[in-house]
């Protein structure tokens, strides 16, 4: 539930959470304003009799040196009712003490208490006007060098610009988080950029053409303006990436999608935009480096760079001159020691891992991929006891399952190994670009790796490292855009071992066998107690049936038995309904 909040005058009372990377913070505020909803008020009683409430937002001042005027929406969350702040302003009393308190609060980087006192002593109550309109005069203060002046100007401009962009975009439903992202992408001049060309927002993922078009209409931008057409092209490509997982669109499809965006909201009397106008805008964007035209495919430039960098890295890894290791004797000893027989394909997969700088192991659930990984690890430890081994997977759950199944406690996520957060946050978590130092790297569930993560990963692998990629291209799709694992298999340049013999599942289980039949294009499936067809006429109907089946299974067998069944179902969840 949301309700608008009129301007509330409040003072900082304590920090609950603060993320320096994106400036998001959760704070406790205090006020005498009785307009704070009862559900948002702290139940504790304080000696000052002021009302306490929680506010969330970006770049909120973490100091009680000044009062703030807060605007936003009261929102119910799992933590209770909070004020989501869309705009805030400092209330700085027009007195020397008020200005001194504000400048000495630490809100402006480069100005501490001593410098603040010197600024107020020199400029008095006009100090803030000097900082905003005549910042060069600050060099009249002893100790403020040109470098320090630049830091002060940058900090002051950043604070003002972030609030201005929030105020500009809040009426159009853009969240404070999105405003912070826009500021991060466009910089301190973002407000001026948006007022002149709102369609600069189309370069930022997640905003959408329709919302930007509404902002542009308020700025009186004409429907046939080239900037509007370029914005539609950018948004069509971004939607294809974020919703469809596509790195590019065929030229004709892009023209169709862009024209649909451009014309769908135009009044009936307004002339429709034509494909020639989009073609002209597309050529201009290619000349400016915003898009890349590759034959009949069109990429946003960052997506093309990711794919190109990944392909170059893979070519470099595959072209390494690494001698094939003769593992026959070692492998035979280990098989005897652990009492394990490998199928021909499983043994071929182990040998391929030591014969090539990069190899791929793939197969349906239950075909013995984990067994192969265990043998690769045993052989590598025997041959290279002093070398480092890295095991990783795209998600925490997959990495934990990998550690459990192989007995290798050091398995972790790719993001952790690379020091990353997400594509949206880039690699802000760490500045280190150190290589992945290891003699052997194995990545499980590689089908989940998108092009952005693949680029980050392959660029960090060093010469002399053996790389083994494991997964099932027919099961878990990539998290973001790009179908990296399937394309690596299909390119014909990476050695691939396909495991096709089923070892897992009970002897009479039909799940894995039917999954294999469907992957082979065979719809003559076998039905039985553990594989049945339930007719559903819609997605809503299917959801209802699944919930009923879940409750029935729990009632009959209990949650412990159900968790075991669910693991089997999860492994086969890529199998479509016939």
XYZ file of C-alpha atoms in Angstrom:
578
model
C 0.000 0.000 0.000
C 1.225 3.486 -0.864
C 0.039 6.911 0.309
C 1.562 10.227 -0.642
C 3.439 12.096 2.074
C 3.204 15.869 2.227
C 6.427 17.683 3.073
C 7.588 16.506 6.488
C 10.183 18.474 8.424
C 12.372 16.025 10.304
C 15.868 15.514 11.696
C 18.213 12.546 11.346
C 18.074 10.332 14.438
C 20.167 7.304 13.506
C 21.441 5.099 10.689
C 19.891 1.667 10.180
C 21.610 0.756 6.889
C 23.908 2.505 4.427
C 25.357 1.237 1.120
C 28.231 3.539 0.054
C 28.370 1.920 -3.399
C 24.934 3.119 -4.549
C 24.149 5.590 -1.714
C 20.997 3.736 -0.679
C 20.258 4.142 3.006
C 17.669 3.385 5.663
C 17.506 5.927 8.471
C 15.489 6.728 11.569
C 14.068 10.268 11.619
C 12.446 12.333 14.345
C 9.782 15.000 13.928
C 7.006 16.893 15.681
C 4.807 16.590 12.572
C 1.613 14.727 13.521
C 0.901 13.918 9.838
C 3.144 10.862 10.198
C 0.700 7.902 9.908
C 0.167 6.002 13.168
C 1.368 2.792 11.493
C 4.725 4.407 10.686
C 5.432 5.722 14.176
C 7.827 4.009 16.544
C 6.021 2.627 19.597
C 8.863 3.643 21.905
C 8.512 6.751 24.049
C 11.292 9.356 24.064
C 12.128 12.109 26.517
C 11.851 14.778 23.786
C 8.306 13.544 22.924
C 9.144 13.611 19.197
C 7.772 11.069 16.722
C 10.255 8.552 15.275
C 9.785 6.913 11.863
C 11.851 5.085 9.251
C 12.808 6.670 5.913
C 14.459 4.976 2.934
C 16.089 6.711 -0.009
C 19.296 7.631 -1.764
C 22.003 9.987 -0.524
C 20.039 11.040 2.555
C 22.191 13.161 4.900
C 23.436 11.082 7.809
C 23.750 14.011 10.191
C 21.523 15.868 12.617
C 23.293 19.154 11.924
C 20.411 20.321 9.700
C 16.707 19.726 9.449
C 15.292 18.194 6.274
C 12.096 18.626 4.318
C 11.148 15.150 3.075
C 8.716 14.277 0.270
C 7.701 10.819 -0.902
C 5.291 7.976 -0.258
C 4.386 5.989 2.823
C 4.826 2.337 1.918
C 4.065 -0.875 3.794
C 6.938 -3.366 3.743
C 7.915 -6.449 5.697
C 9.686 -4.072 8.094
C 6.539 -2.005 8.655
C 5.420 1.296 7.172
C 8.290 3.444 5.881
C 8.662 6.738 4.058
C 10.173 6.169 0.601
C 11.828 9.520 -0.009
C 11.673 10.885 -3.556
C 12.939 14.391 -2.738
C 14.598 16.109 0.191
C 15.996 19.538 0.944
C 18.111 20.876 3.788
C 16.683 23.623 5.951
C 19.677 25.816 6.628
C 18.859 28.748 8.943
C 19.920 32.075 7.473
C 22.325 32.650 10.329
C 26.058 32.173 10.672
C 25.509 29.394 13.218
C 23.106 27.626 10.864
C 25.451 27.833 7.879
C 28.387 26.760 10.052
C 26.460 23.704 11.307
C 25.579 22.717 7.735
C 29.082 23.144 6.294
C 30.698 21.411 9.281
C 28.333 18.415 9.093
C 30.485 16.506 6.595
C 27.810 16.580 3.869
C 30.207 18.318 1.496
C 33.422 16.380 0.984
C 36.508 18.506 1.444
C 34.956 20.758 4.086
C 35.546 19.836 7.716
C 34.724 21.773 10.851
C 37.875 23.924 10.721
C 37.452 24.792 7.031
C 33.749 25.457 7.581
C 34.569 27.958 10.329
C 37.040 29.756 8.041
C 34.508 29.893 5.169
C 31.785 31.337 7.410
C 34.259 33.803 8.933
C 35.130 34.999 5.417
C 31.697 34.974 3.690
C 29.197 34.946 6.562
C 25.598 33.944 5.777
C 26.372 34.205 2.029
C 28.737 31.204 2.162
C 26.308 28.806 0.469
C 25.618 31.239 -2.373
C 29.391 31.571 -2.887
C 29.806 27.756 -3.042
C 26.954 27.412 -5.529
C 27.534 30.426 -7.780
C 31.131 31.603 -7.209
C 33.039 28.507 -6.004
C 36.384 29.858 -7.260
C 36.274 32.399 -4.409
C 36.828 29.566 -1.932
C 40.520 29.683 -2.839
C 40.604 32.917 -0.833
C 40.505 30.608 2.209
C 43.903 29.421 3.418
C 44.342 25.697 2.790
C 41.795 25.377 -0.048
C 43.968 24.448 -3.030
C 42.759 23.988 -6.600
C 42.529 20.215 -6.039
C 40.546 20.657 -2.837
C 38.284 23.160 -4.590
C 37.507 20.610 -7.294
C 36.582 18.029 -4.642
C 34.243 20.524 -2.949
C 32.612 21.544 -6.243
C 32.144 17.912 -7.290
C 30.613 16.874 -3.959
C 28.256 19.844 -3.888
C 27.203 19.337 -7.523
C 26.627 15.613 -7.020
C 24.341 16.160 -4.051
C 22.343 18.842 -5.859
C 22.155 16.912 -9.174
C 20.925 13.666 -7.598
C 18.104 15.492 -5.829
C 17.237 17.483 -8.966
C 16.974 14.367 -11.106
C 14.755 12.726 -8.472
C 12.471 15.777 -8.461
C 12.396 15.821 -12.272
C 11.551 12.153 -12.719
C 9.446 11.282 -9.651
C 6.165 12.460 -11.327
C 6.720 9.834 -14.026
C 6.938 6.940 -11.590
C 10.722 6.493 -11.643
C 11.986 5.222 -8.305
C 14.806 6.832 -6.310
C 16.903 3.758 -7.147
C 16.419 4.387 -10.861
C 17.199 8.085 -10.387
C 20.471 7.108 -8.699
C 21.273 4.787 -11.614
C 20.537 7.582 -14.111
C 22.820 9.915 -12.205
C 25.535 7.256 -12.175
C 25.222 6.769 -15.963
C 24.870 10.404 -17.078
C 26.896 12.187 -14.397
C 26.434 15.576 -12.693
C 25.033 17.145 -15.893
C 22.188 14.611 -16.007
C 19.389 17.122 -15.335
C 20.535 19.409 -18.141
C 20.913 16.409 -20.469
C 17.404 15.150 -19.677
C 15.796 18.545 -20.138
C 17.369 18.894 -23.583
C 17.081 15.243 -24.651
C 14.921 12.989 -22.459
C 15.588 10.088 -24.815
C 19.086 9.822 -23.382
C 17.225 7.717 -20.789
C 16.666 5.041 -23.433
C 20.341 4.118 -23.165
C 19.718 3.040 -19.564
C 18.322 -0.438 -19.122
C 15.019 -0.887 -17.351
C 13.241 2.432 -17.973
C 11.245 1.675 -21.128
C 10.302 3.762 -24.133
C 6.724 4.521 -23.095
C 7.780 6.177 -19.848
C 10.528 8.164 -21.571
C 8.052 9.193 -24.284
C 5.777 10.674 -21.601
C 8.704 12.721 -20.249
C 9.566 13.868 -23.782
C 5.993 14.952 -24.489
C 6.157 17.190 -21.434
C 9.334 18.671 -22.941
C 7.390 19.272 -26.212
C 9.559 16.940 -28.276
C 7.887 16.273 -31.666
C 6.830 12.694 -32.598
C 9.112 12.636 -35.656
C 12.123 14.053 -33.810
C 15.234 11.962 -34.640
C 16.040 11.705 -30.910
C 12.668 10.040 -30.302
C 13.282 7.541 -33.103
C 16.756 6.737 -31.777
C 15.260 6.254 -28.336
C 12.754 3.729 -29.714
C 15.575 1.793 -31.393
C 17.603 1.688 -28.157
C 14.595 0.591 -26.109
C 13.584 -2.111 -28.599
C 17.078 -3.603 -28.387
C 17.167 -3.294 -24.607
C 13.761 -4.961 -24.192
C 14.901 -7.800 -26.455
C 17.936 -8.221 -24.197
C 16.205 -7.938 -20.804
C 12.974 -9.810 -21.628
C 13.984 -12.182 -24.392
C 17.653 -12.747 -23.567
C 18.736 -11.631 -27.055
C 22.086 -9.934 -27.617
C 20.902 -8.563 -30.985
C 17.856 -8.342 -33.249
C 17.633 -9.003 -36.989
C 17.377 -5.672 -38.787
C 13.831 -6.235 -40.086
C 12.566 -7.324 -36.684
C 14.160 -4.277 -35.059
C 12.472 -1.939 -37.566
C 9.122 -3.583 -36.818
C 9.540 -3.320 -33.019
C 10.758 0.297 -33.171
C 7.844 1.383 -35.392
C 5.403 -0.344 -33.040
C 6.785 1.676 -30.117
C 6.778 4.927 -32.091
C 3.262 4.684 -33.516
C 1.169 2.905 -30.890
C 0.356 5.998 -28.798
C 0.121 8.600 -31.582
C -3.266 10.320 -32.042
C -5.230 9.115 -35.067
C -4.742 12.434 -36.891
C -0.952 12.322 -36.431
C 1.088 11.039 -39.433
C 2.618 7.605 -38.745
C 6.378 7.190 -38.666
C 7.860 5.192 -41.554
C 10.606 2.588 -41.773
C 12.755 5.031 -43.796
C 12.930 7.336 -40.775
C 14.010 4.463 -38.535
C 16.628 3.352 -41.088
C 18.064 6.880 -41.132
C 18.200 7.012 -37.337
C 19.813 3.565 -37.238
C 22.569 4.657 -39.637
C 23.236 7.748 -37.527
C 23.409 5.641 -34.344
C 25.888 3.298 -36.032
C 28.062 6.253 -37.045
C 27.954 7.570 -33.455
C 28.904 4.143 -32.056
C 25.612 3.616 -30.175
C 24.790 0.447 -32.135
C 26.776 -2.047 -34.192
C 25.519 -3.336 -37.541
C 26.830 -6.834 -38.196
C 25.472 -8.087 -41.518
C 21.709 -8.114 -40.933
C 21.989 -8.082 -37.130
C 21.869 -5.004 -34.909
C 23.494 -4.866 -31.446
C 23.662 -2.245 -28.765
C 27.374 -1.441 -28.605
C 27.963 -2.851 -25.068
C 26.309 -6.163 -26.037
C 28.452 -6.456 -29.168
C 31.592 -5.669 -27.177
C 30.752 -8.418 -24.663
C 30.240 -11.006 -27.400
C 33.329 -9.913 -29.332
C 35.558 -9.887 -26.227
C 34.267 -13.314 -25.177
C 34.920 -14.805 -28.624
C 38.466 -13.382 -28.696
C 39.211 -14.715 -25.217
C 37.935 -18.167 -26.128
C 40.006 -18.162 -29.324
C 43.073 -17.263 -27.271
C 42.432 -20.047 -24.777
C 41.829 -22.654 -27.481
C 44.990 -21.692 -29.371
C 47.273 -22.379 -26.403
C 49.964 -24.959 -27.002
C 49.400 -27.184 -23.982
C 50.747 -30.746 -24.153
C 48.206 -33.527 -23.708
C 48.809 -35.452 -20.498
C 48.871 -39.244 -20.544
C 46.479 -40.106 -17.743
C 45.886 -43.775 -18.608
C 47.992 -45.348 -15.840
C 46.879 -42.850 -13.176
C 43.223 -43.204 -14.152
C 43.393 -47.017 -14.006
C 44.913 -46.902 -10.495
C 42.264 -44.512 -9.221
C 39.403 -46.569 -10.697
C 40.777 -49.649 -8.959
C 41.275 -47.802 -5.670
C 37.759 -46.354 -5.537
C 36.142 -49.416 -7.115
C 34.486 -47.489 -9.906
C 33.882 -48.423 -13.533
C 33.404 -45.653 -16.074
C 31.429 -45.894 -19.288
C 33.345 -45.283 -22.526
C 31.980 -41.727 -22.773
C 32.763 -40.942 -19.141
C 36.366 -42.078 -19.582
C 36.615 -40.082 -22.806
C 35.433 -36.987 -20.909
C 38.155 -37.443 -18.271
C 40.845 -37.885 -20.921
C 39.585 -34.837 -22.872
C 39.988 -32.656 -19.783
C 43.732 -33.452 -19.766
C 44.223 -33.407 -23.542
C 42.864 -29.903 -24.233
C 43.141 -26.424 -22.714
C 39.335 -26.157 -22.797
C 36.804 -28.991 -22.846
C 33.075 -29.374 -22.354
C 31.163 -32.163 -20.600
C 27.433 -32.229 -21.218
C 24.531 -34.588 -20.742
C 21.040 -34.930 -19.326
C 20.374 -35.354 -15.590
C 21.516 -38.751 -14.339
C 24.149 -39.380 -17.026
C 27.126 -39.271 -14.645
C 28.553 -35.774 -15.012
C 29.353 -35.593 -11.295
C 31.175 -38.937 -11.427
C 33.354 -37.594 -14.239
C 34.133 -34.457 -12.220
C 35.216 -36.561 -9.241
C 37.568 -38.567 -11.444
C 39.011 -35.433 -13.072
C 39.713 -34.026 -9.608
C 41.302 -37.277 -8.358
C 43.544 -37.575 -11.416
C 44.571 -33.908 -11.316
C 45.449 -34.081 -7.616
C 47.532 -37.171 -8.236
C 49.415 -35.618 -11.172
C 49.707 -32.059 -9.808
C 49.564 -32.171 -5.998
C 50.922 -28.622 -5.645
C 48.679 -26.916 -8.214
C 45.593 -24.861 -7.317
C 42.147 -26.125 -8.292
C 39.103 -23.851 -8.527
C 35.549 -25.195 -8.616
C 32.731 -22.750 -9.213
C 29.168 -22.344 -10.438
C 26.976 -19.355 -11.398
C 24.763 -19.520 -8.289
C 25.240 -20.179 -4.589
C 22.905 -23.172 -4.639
C 24.727 -24.751 -7.585
C 28.130 -24.183 -5.967
C 26.970 -25.736 -2.673
C 25.578 -28.741 -4.518
C 28.875 -29.006 -6.382
C 30.829 -28.980 -3.106
C 28.570 -31.668 -1.618
C 28.661 -33.970 -4.640
C 32.419 -33.754 -5.297
C 33.615 -33.456 -1.701
C 35.605 -30.357 -2.711
C 34.893 -27.822 0.054
C 36.422 -24.911 -1.868
C 33.654 -24.675 -4.489
C 32.123 -21.171 -4.697
C 30.234 -18.844 -6.980
C 31.727 -17.260 -10.083
C 30.709 -13.831 -8.810
C 32.619 -14.393 -5.584
C 35.722 -15.617 -7.414
C 35.630 -12.606 -9.748
C 34.673 -10.031 -7.109
C 31.438 -9.095 -8.886
C 27.920 -8.133 -7.895
C 25.770 -8.141 -11.048
C 25.713 -6.727 -14.553
C 23.741 -3.740 -13.278
C 26.346 -2.982 -10.615
C 29.289 -3.988 -12.788
C 32.339 -4.854 -10.703
C 31.851 -2.097 -8.117
C 32.348 -4.483 -5.242
C 36.077 -4.518 -5.787
C 38.651 -2.768 -7.899
C 40.832 -5.848 -8.193
C 41.246 -7.289 -11.643
C 43.578 -10.064 -10.566
C 43.677 -13.188 -12.714
C 42.049 -16.473 -11.735
C 45.235 -18.166 -10.624
C 44.739 -21.943 -10.928
C 46.060 -24.949 -12.768
C 42.540 -26.372 -13.208
C 39.184 -24.565 -13.248
C 35.893 -26.457 -13.405
C 32.582 -24.621 -13.799
C 29.337 -26.535 -13.269
C 25.860 -25.511 -14.527
C 27.528 -23.446 -17.232
C 24.252 -23.208 -19.159
C 23.260 -20.505 -16.635
C 26.189 -18.247 -17.605
C 25.141 -15.247 -19.712
C 27.356 -13.225 -22.043
C 28.199 -10.542 -19.488
C 29.407 -13.059 -16.894
C 31.204 -15.124 -19.571
C 33.166 -12.053 -20.634
C 34.171 -11.277 -17.052
C 35.193 -14.904 -16.544
C 37.128 -15.682 -19.726
C 39.154 -12.471 -19.615
C 40.578 -13.488 -16.224
C 41.747 -17.003 -17.130
C 45.503 -17.202 -17.504
C 47.618 -19.136 -20.050
C 48.428 -22.644 -18.839
C 45.097 -23.136 -17.045
C 42.999 -26.147 -17.994
C 39.307 -25.269 -18.150
C 36.411 -27.726 -17.941
C 32.845 -26.491 -18.516
C 29.978 -28.720 -17.386
C 26.237 -28.468 -17.896
C 23.094 -29.379 -19.750
C 22.121 -26.857 -22.466
C 18.551 -28.213 -22.442
C 18.002 -27.531 -18.749
C 18.836 -24.292 -16.914
C 18.838 -21.173 -19.156
C 21.275 -18.301 -18.779
C 20.455 -15.674 -16.178
C 20.882 -12.755 -18.592
C 21.257 -12.254 -22.339
C 23.179 -14.725 -24.446
C 23.193 -18.498 -24.847
C 26.905 -18.975 -24.274
C 27.049 -22.695 -23.421
C 24.921 -23.824 -26.356
C 26.915 -21.641 -28.761
C 30.230 -22.973 -27.482
C 28.983 -26.512 -28.061
C 27.623 -25.663 -31.519
C 30.718 -23.790 -32.761
C 32.629 -27.037 -33.347
C 35.917 -25.634 -32.010
C 35.668 -26.745 -28.372
C 36.098 -30.489 -27.627
C 32.721 -31.739 -26.352
C 31.931 -35.055 -24.657
C 28.244 -35.946 -24.541
C 27.206 -38.347 -21.775
C 24.077 -40.180 -22.923
C 23.832 -43.256 -20.701
C 21.437 -42.909 -17.752
C 22.797 -44.013 -14.363
C 20.575 -42.120 -11.937
C 16.864 -42.637 -11.114
C 15.275 -45.847 -9.967
C 15.344 -48.737 -12.379
C 11.712 -48.247 -13.424
C 11.687 -44.405 -13.276
C 10.430 -42.676 -16.423
C 11.425 -39.057 -15.720
C 14.952 -39.010 -17.119
C 14.108 -41.390 -19.986
C 11.239 -39.205 -21.186
C 13.405 -36.091 -20.854
C 15.961 -37.770 -23.118
C 13.241 -38.699 -25.640
C 11.915 -35.127 -25.767
C 15.413 -33.689 -26.240
C 15.791 -36.043 -29.202
C 12.503 -34.809 -30.685
C 10.611 -37.999 -29.872
C 7.112 -37.352 -28.483
C 6.183 -41.026 -28.042
C 6.581 -40.873 -24.290
C 6.095 -43.556 -21.666
C 3.571 -42.916 -18.906
C 3.387 -44.509 -15.486
C 3.113 -43.770 -11.774
C 5.972 -41.234 -11.778
C 5.234 -39.633 -15.154
C 1.649 -38.599 -15.851
C -0.080 -36.097 -18.110
C -2.346 -33.548 -16.381
C -4.485 -31.502 -18.718
C -4.492 -27.723 -18.112
C -6.312 -25.191 -20.251
C -4.337 -22.120 -19.160
C -1.315 -21.042 -17.109
C -3.630 -20.170 -14.229
C -5.182 -23.630 -14.432
C -1.731 -25.234 -14.489
C -0.710 -23.196 -11.422
C -3.813 -24.340 -9.535
C -3.176 -28.008 -10.444
C 0.450 -27.790 -9.275
C -0.607 -26.313 -5.940
C -3.171 -29.064 -5.445
C -0.567 -31.727 -6.301
C 1.869 -30.150 -3.853
C -0.639 -30.160 -0.997
C -1.727 -33.726 -1.807
C 1.908 -34.945 -1.790
C 2.644 -33.220 1.528
C -0.488 -34.653 3.102
C 0.325 -38.173 1.908
C 4.092 -38.359 2.467
C 5.169 -35.435 4.637
C 7.591 -32.607 3.827
C 10.788 -34.693 4.141
C 9.647 -37.153 1.455
C 8.412 -34.261 -0.671
C 11.801 -32.505 -0.629
C 13.365 -35.675 -2.032
C 10.704 -35.858 -4.753
C 11.088 -32.166 -5.523
C 14.796 -32.568 -6.275
C 13.965 -35.148 -8.939
C 11.251 -32.936 -10.410
C 13.583 -29.915 -10.424
C 16.167 -31.819 -12.443
C 13.515 -32.605 -15.067
C 11.712 -29.245 -15.010
C 12.952 -28.340 -18.474
C 10.832 -31.147 -19.949
C 7.819 -29.554 -21.702
C 4.301 -30.888 -21.362
C 3.453 -33.040 -24.419
